[in-house]
PDB file of C-alpha atoms in Angstrom:
ATOM      1  CA  MET A   1    -100.890 -68.780-117.337  1.00 81.00           C
ATOM      2  CA  TRP A   2     -98.081 -71.263-116.795  1.00 80.00           C
ATOM      3  CA  ARG A   3     -95.257 -68.749-117.181  1.00 85.00           C
ATOM      4  CA  PRO A   4     -96.412 -65.193-116.441  1.00 92.00           C
ATOM      5  CA  GLY A   5     -92.899 -63.714-116.399  1.00 91.00           C
ATOM      6  CA  PHE A   6     -93.620 -61.347-113.522  1.00 94.00           C
ATOM      7  CA  GLU A   7     -94.208 -61.657-109.791  1.00 94.00           C
ATOM      8  CA  VAL A   8     -97.814 -62.583-109.052  1.00 95.00           C
ATOM      9  CA  ALA A   9     -99.326 -61.233-105.831  1.00 96.00           C
ATOM     10  CA  GLU A  10    -102.490 -63.330-106.160  1.00 94.00           C
ATOM     11  CA  CYS A  11    -103.743 -65.938-108.609  1.00 94.00           C
ATOM     12  CA  ARG A  12    -107.415 -66.892-108.805  1.00 94.00           C
ATOM     13  CA  PRO A  13    -109.483 -69.100-111.110  1.00 94.00           C
ATOM     14  CA  ALA A  14    -111.616 -66.833-113.256  1.00 95.00           C
ATOM     15  CA  LEU A  15    -114.281 -66.783-115.944  1.00 96.00           C
ATOM     16  CA  LEU A  16    -114.224 -64.254-118.773  1.00 97.00           C
ATOM     17  CA  ARG A  17    -117.511 -63.952-120.658  1.00 97.00           C
ATOM     18  CA  GLY A  18    -117.825 -62.755-124.246  1.00 98.00           C
ATOM     19  CA  LEU A  19    -114.414 -64.034-125.367  1.00 97.00           C
ATOM     20  CA  HIS A  20    -113.034 -67.518-125.877  1.00 96.00           C
ATOM     21  CA  ARG A  21    -109.581 -69.089-126.172  1.00 95.00           C
ATOM     22  CA  SER A  22    -108.817 -69.853-129.806  1.00 94.00           C
ATOM     23  CA  PHE A  23    -105.779 -70.939-131.803  1.00 95.00           C
ATOM     24  CA  CYS A  24    -106.328 -68.095-134.269  1.00 96.00           C
ATOM     25  CA  VAL A  25    -103.058 -66.138-134.329  1.00 97.00           C
ATOM     26  CA  VAL A  26    -100.442 -66.965-136.937  1.00 97.00           C
ATOM     27  CA  SER A  27     -97.154 -66.479-135.087  1.00 96.00           C
ATOM     28  CA  HIS A  28     -94.315 -64.709-136.900  1.00 94.00           C
ATOM     29  CA  VAL A  29     -92.089 -64.105-133.851  1.00 95.00           C
ATOM     30  CA  HIS A  30     -92.411 -66.301-130.751  1.00 95.00           C
ATOM     31  CA  ARG A  31     -93.604 -69.613-132.237  1.00 97.00           C
ATOM     32  CA  GLY A  32     -92.909 -69.112-135.913  1.00 96.00           C
ATOM     33  CA  THR A  33     -91.427 -66.819-138.539  1.00 96.00           C
ATOM     34  CA  PRO A  34     -92.988 -65.169-141.604  1.00 94.00           C
ATOM     35  CA  GLU A  35     -91.358 -67.915-143.704  1.00 95.00           C
ATOM     36  CA  ARG A  36     -92.333 -70.716-141.320  1.00 95.00           C
ATOM     37  CA  PRO A  37     -95.343 -69.499-139.312  1.00 97.00           C
ATOM     38  CA  GLY A  38     -96.670 -71.170-136.210  1.00 97.00           C
ATOM     39  CA  LEU A  39    -100.054 -70.915-134.531  1.00 97.00           C
ATOM     40  CA  VAL A  40    -100.798 -69.585-131.054  1.00 97.00           C
ATOM     41  CA  ALA A  41    -103.815 -68.774-128.944  1.00 95.00           C
ATOM     42  CA  GLY A  42    -105.658 -65.525-128.667  1.00 95.00           C
ATOM     43  CA  LEU A  43    -108.824 -64.350-127.030  1.00 97.00           C
ATOM     44  CA  ASP A  44    -111.440 -64.081-129.778  1.00 97.00           C
ATOM     45  CA  LEU A  45    -115.023 -62.865-129.806  1.00 97.00           C
ATOM     46  CA  GLY A  46    -117.832 -65.035-128.463  1.00 97.00           C
ATOM     47  CA  GLY A  47    -118.339 -67.678-125.815  1.00 96.00           C
ATOM     48  CA  ALA A  48    -116.471 -67.703-122.537  1.00 96.00           C
ATOM     49  CA  CYS A  49    -112.992 -68.529-121.286  1.00 95.00           C
ATOM     50  CA  ARG A  50    -112.005 -70.182-118.020  1.00 95.00           C
ATOM     51  CA  GLY A  51    -108.522 -69.429-116.838  1.00 95.00           C
ATOM     52  CA  LEU A  52    -106.650 -67.474-114.197  1.00 95.00           C
ATOM     53  CA  ALA A  53    -106.780 -63.872-113.047  1.00 96.00           C
ATOM     54  CA  LEU A  54    -103.338 -62.709-111.951  1.00 96.00           C
ATOM     55  CA  ARG A  55    -102.988 -59.729-109.644  1.00 96.00           C
ATOM     56  CA  VAL A  56     -99.737 -57.828-109.455  1.00 96.00           C
ATOM     57  CA  ARG A  57     -98.436 -56.059-106.383  1.00 94.00           C
ATOM     58  CA  ASP A  58     -99.494 -52.461-105.844  1.00 94.00           C
ATOM     59  CA  GLY A  59     -97.130 -50.133-107.658  1.00 96.00           C
ATOM     60  CA  GLU A  60     -95.915 -52.856-110.045  1.00 96.00           C
ATOM     61  CA  GLU A  61     -98.619 -52.255-112.666  1.00 95.00           C
ATOM     62  CA  PRO A  62     -96.590 -49.916-114.934  1.00 96.00           C
ATOM     63  CA  SER A  63     -93.543 -52.186-115.114  1.00 97.00           C
ATOM     64  CA  VAL A  64     -95.661 -55.325-115.637  1.00 97.00           C
ATOM     65  CA  LEU A  65     -97.644 -53.606-118.381  1.00 96.00           C
ATOM     66  CA  GLU A  66     -94.415 -52.533-120.082  1.00 96.00           C
ATOM     67  CA  TYR A  67     -93.115 -56.123-119.876  1.00 96.00           C
ATOM     68  CA  LEU A  68     -96.382 -57.595-121.216  1.00 95.00           C
ATOM     69  CA  ARG A  69     -96.503 -55.153-124.115  1.00 95.00           C
ATOM     70  CA  ALA A  70     -92.940 -56.036-125.101  1.00 95.00           C
ATOM     71  CA  ARG A  71     -93.649 -59.786-124.863  1.00 93.00           C
ATOM     72  CA  GLU A  72     -97.174 -60.003-126.281  1.00 93.00           C
ATOM     73  CA  GLN A  73     -97.207 -57.170-128.806  1.00 94.00           C
ATOM     74  CA  PRO A  74     -94.142 -57.442-131.081  1.00 93.00           C
ATOM     75  CA  THR A  75     -96.471 -57.252-134.102  1.00 95.00           C
ATOM     76  CA  MET A  76     -99.472 -55.535-132.446  1.00 96.00           C
ATOM     77  CA  VAL A  77    -101.824 -58.471-133.181  1.00 96.00           C
ATOM     78  CA  TYR A  78    -103.760 -57.910-129.944  1.00 97.00           C
ATOM     79  CA  ARG A  79    -105.890 -55.051-128.689  1.00 97.00           C
ATOM     80  CA  GLU A  80    -105.473 -54.179-125.019  1.00 97.00           C
ATOM     81  CA  THR A  81    -108.816 -53.959-123.288  1.00 96.00           C
ATOM     82  CA  LYS A  82    -110.172 -54.021-119.772  1.00 97.00           C
ATOM     83  CA  ARG A  83    -112.885 -56.624-119.203  1.00 97.00           C
ATOM     84  CA  ASN A  84    -114.862 -57.741-116.198  1.00 97.00           C
ATOM     85  CA  VAL A  85    -113.973 -61.253-115.063  1.00 97.00           C
ATOM     86  CA  ASP A  86    -115.707 -63.342-112.431  1.00 96.00           C
ATOM     87  CA  LEU A  87    -113.408 -64.835-109.825  1.00 95.00           C
ATOM     88  CA  VAL A  88    -114.405 -68.424-109.107  1.00 89.00           C
ATOM     89  CA  ASP A  89    -114.525 -69.780-105.569  1.00 73.00           C
ATOM     90  CA  THR A  90    -112.895 -73.180-106.034  1.00 61.00           C
ATOM     91  CA  ALA A  91    -114.181 -74.542-102.718  1.00 57.00           C
ATOM     92  CA  SER A  92    -117.842 -74.052-103.566  1.00 53.00           C
ATOM     93  CA  GLY A  93    -117.660 -73.644-107.337  1.00 54.00           C
ATOM     94  CA  ASP A  94    -119.686 -70.463-106.924  1.00 57.00           C
ATOM     95  CA  GLY A  95    -118.876 -67.131-108.408  1.00 61.00           C
ATOM     96  CA  GLY A  96    -116.839 -64.789-106.305  1.00 74.00           C
ATOM     97  CA  ALA A  97    -116.103 -61.150-106.877  1.00 91.00           C
ATOM     98  CA  ARG A  98    -116.138 -59.466-110.255  1.00 94.00           C
ATOM     99  CA  VAL A  99    -112.944 -57.594-111.072  1.00 95.00           C
ATOM    100  CA  SER A 100    -111.640 -55.600-114.010  1.00 96.00           C
ATOM    101  CA  ALA A 101    -108.746 -57.286-115.800  1.00 96.00           C
ATOM    102  CA  LEU A 102    -106.432 -56.364-118.637  1.00 96.00           C
ATOM    103  CA  CYS A 103    -106.978 -58.682-121.601  1.00 96.00           C
ATOM    104  CA  PHE A 104    -105.150 -58.955-124.890  1.00 96.00           C
ATOM    105  CA  VAL A 105    -107.867 -59.607-127.495  1.00 98.00           C
ATOM    106  CA  VAL A 106    -106.948 -60.635-131.018  1.00 98.00           C
ATOM    107  CA  ASP A 107    -107.425 -57.897-133.604  1.00 98.00           C
ATOM    108  CA  ARG A 108    -109.518 -59.515-136.329  1.00 98.00           C
ATOM    109  CA  ALA A 109    -108.329 -56.906-138.844  1.00 98.00           C
ATOM    110  CA  HIS A 110    -104.647 -57.792-138.273  1.00 98.00           C
ATOM    111  CA  HIS A 111    -102.950 -59.812-141.014  1.00 97.00           C
ATOM    112  CA  GLN A 112    -101.901 -62.471-138.468  1.00 97.00           C
ATOM    113  CA  TYR A 113    -105.494 -63.257-137.467  1.00 98.00           C
ATOM    114  CA  SER A 114    -106.191 -66.609-139.102  1.00 97.00           C
ATOM    115  CA  GLY A 115    -109.951 -66.677-138.750  1.00 93.00           C
ATOM    116  CA  PRO A 116    -111.478 -70.145-138.695  1.00 91.00           C
ATOM    117  CA  LEU A 117    -109.055 -72.850-139.813  1.00 95.00           C
ATOM    118  CA  SER A 118    -109.677 -76.509-140.471  1.00 96.00           C
ATOM    119  CA  LEU A 119    -108.121 -78.993-138.064  1.00 96.00           C
ATOM    120  CA  ASP A 120    -105.645 -80.002-140.795  1.00 96.00           C
ATOM    121  CA  GLN A 121    -104.586 -76.371-141.309  1.00 97.00           C
ATOM    122  CA  GLN A 122    -104.127 -75.902-137.562  1.00 97.00           C
ATOM    123  CA  VAL A 123    -102.090 -79.111-137.265  1.00 97.00           C
ATOM    124  CA  ARG A 124     -99.808 -78.088-140.134  1.00 96.00           C
ATOM    125  CA  LEU A 125     -99.041 -74.692-138.560  1.00 97.00           C
ATOM    126  CA  VAL A 126     -98.601 -76.126-135.062  1.00 96.00           C
ATOM    127  CA  ARG A 127     -96.246 -78.859-136.280  1.00 96.00           C
ATOM    128  CA  THR A 128     -94.036 -76.683-138.487  1.00 95.00           C
ATOM    129  CA  GLY A 129     -93.850 -73.374-136.585  1.00 96.00           C
ATOM    130  CA  ILE A 130     -90.616 -72.571-134.747  1.00 97.00           C
ATOM    131  CA  GLY A 131     -89.768 -69.080-133.493  1.00 96.00           C
ATOM    132  CA  GLN A 132     -87.788 -67.142-130.879  1.00 95.00           C
ATOM    133  CA  SER A 133     -89.614 -68.850-127.989  1.00 94.00           C
ATOM    134  CA  GLY A 134     -89.563 -72.355-129.448  1.00 96.00           C
ATOM    135  CA  ARG A 135     -91.888 -74.698-131.284  1.00 96.00           C
ATOM    136  CA  SER A 136     -95.590 -74.030-131.714  1.00 97.00           C
ATOM    137  CA  ILE A 137     -96.429 -77.625-130.772  1.00 96.00           C
ATOM    138  CA  ASP A 138     -94.549 -77.238-127.460  1.00 96.00           C
ATOM    139  CA  TYR A 139     -96.614 -74.128-126.699  1.00 96.00           C
ATOM    140  CA  LEU A 140     -99.828 -76.038-127.448  1.00 96.00           C
ATOM    141  CA  GLU A 141     -98.789 -78.973-125.251  1.00 96.00           C
ATOM    142  CA  GLU A 142     -97.824 -76.631-122.380  1.00 95.00           C
ATOM    143  CA  MET A 143    -101.179 -74.875-122.640  1.00 95.00           C
ATOM    144  CA  VAL A 144    -103.165 -78.129-122.633  1.00 96.00           C
ATOM    145  CA  ALA A 145    -101.144 -79.439-119.657  1.00 95.00           C
ATOM    146  CA  CYS A 146    -101.681 -76.199-117.733  1.00 94.00           C
ATOM    147  CA  LEU A 147    -105.419 -76.273-118.422  1.00 95.00           C
ATOM    148  CA  ALA A 148    -105.612 -79.920-117.329  1.00 95.00           C
ATOM    149  CA  GLU A 149    -103.862 -79.059-114.039  1.00 94.00           C
ATOM    150  CA  LEU A 150    -106.514 -76.386-113.494  1.00 92.00           C
ATOM    151  CA  GLY A 151    -109.311 -78.856-114.261  1.00 93.00           C
ATOM    152  CA  ILE A 152    -110.215 -77.039-117.475  1.00 93.00           C
ATOM    153  CA  ASN A 153    -111.175 -79.189-120.435  1.00 90.00           C
ATOM    154  CA  ASP A 154    -111.028 -77.584-123.879  1.00 91.00           C
ATOM    155  CA  ALA A 155    -112.255 -80.130-126.413  1.00 91.00           C
ATOM    156  CA  GLY A 156    -110.916 -78.144-129.384  1.00 91.00           C
ATOM    157  CA  LEU A 157    -107.400 -77.909-127.967  1.00 94.00           C
ATOM    158  CA  ASP A 158    -107.488 -81.563-126.901  1.00 93.00           C
ATOM    159  CA  ARG A 159    -108.424 -82.562-130.456  1.00 95.00           C
ATOM    160  CA  LEU A 160    -105.687 -80.337-131.894  1.00 96.00           C
ATOM    161  CA  VAL A 161    -102.930 -81.689-129.643  1.00 95.00           C
ATOM    162  CA  LEU A 162    -103.962 -85.309-130.256  1.00 94.00           C
ATOM    163  CA  SER A 163    -103.994 -84.768-134.025  1.00 95.00           C
ATOM    164  CA  ALA A 164    -100.619 -82.991-133.965  1.00 93.00           C
ATOM    165  CA  ARG A 165     -99.066 -85.771-131.843  1.00 90.00           C
ATOM    166  CA  LYS A 166    -100.374 -88.517-134.179  1.00 86.00           C
ATOM    167  CA  LEU A 167     -98.193 -87.194-136.947  1.00 67.00           C
ATOM    168  CA  SER A 168     -95.044 -87.084-134.789  1.00 56.00           C
TER     169      SER A 168
END
């Protein structure tokens, strides 16, 4: 959300139902290595997720999809799926239009899917993981800051970042 990596034609607050944001992907490339894994977020089954819907310019879809696949799928830990998301009218707080959006949903059968982890296990992975794109803890802090700017409170991520910072 904070660094899409492609030109955004429109950005709208959105609600995705049936999936939630979860630190459930053991990172072996971007925020960790197989020898020193990190932990990153994925969309996992259940609940709902508030975030942003990003629209690309007409005609840019193929190149953006190619870019996203290269960035997000080095180990094929996510399944690409189209889901309906509700655009949120920030002025009134009411629902706006419903649109179809590409989502990368964690593949629970993939060896990098962590499943439920204790807070201590999450903290250990977040604090020790370093990969091609940097430290796992930096990724977590950027995500929490981005969510805060959007007015989105995620108690689980807040607890994780506070616990990881305590040990710094």
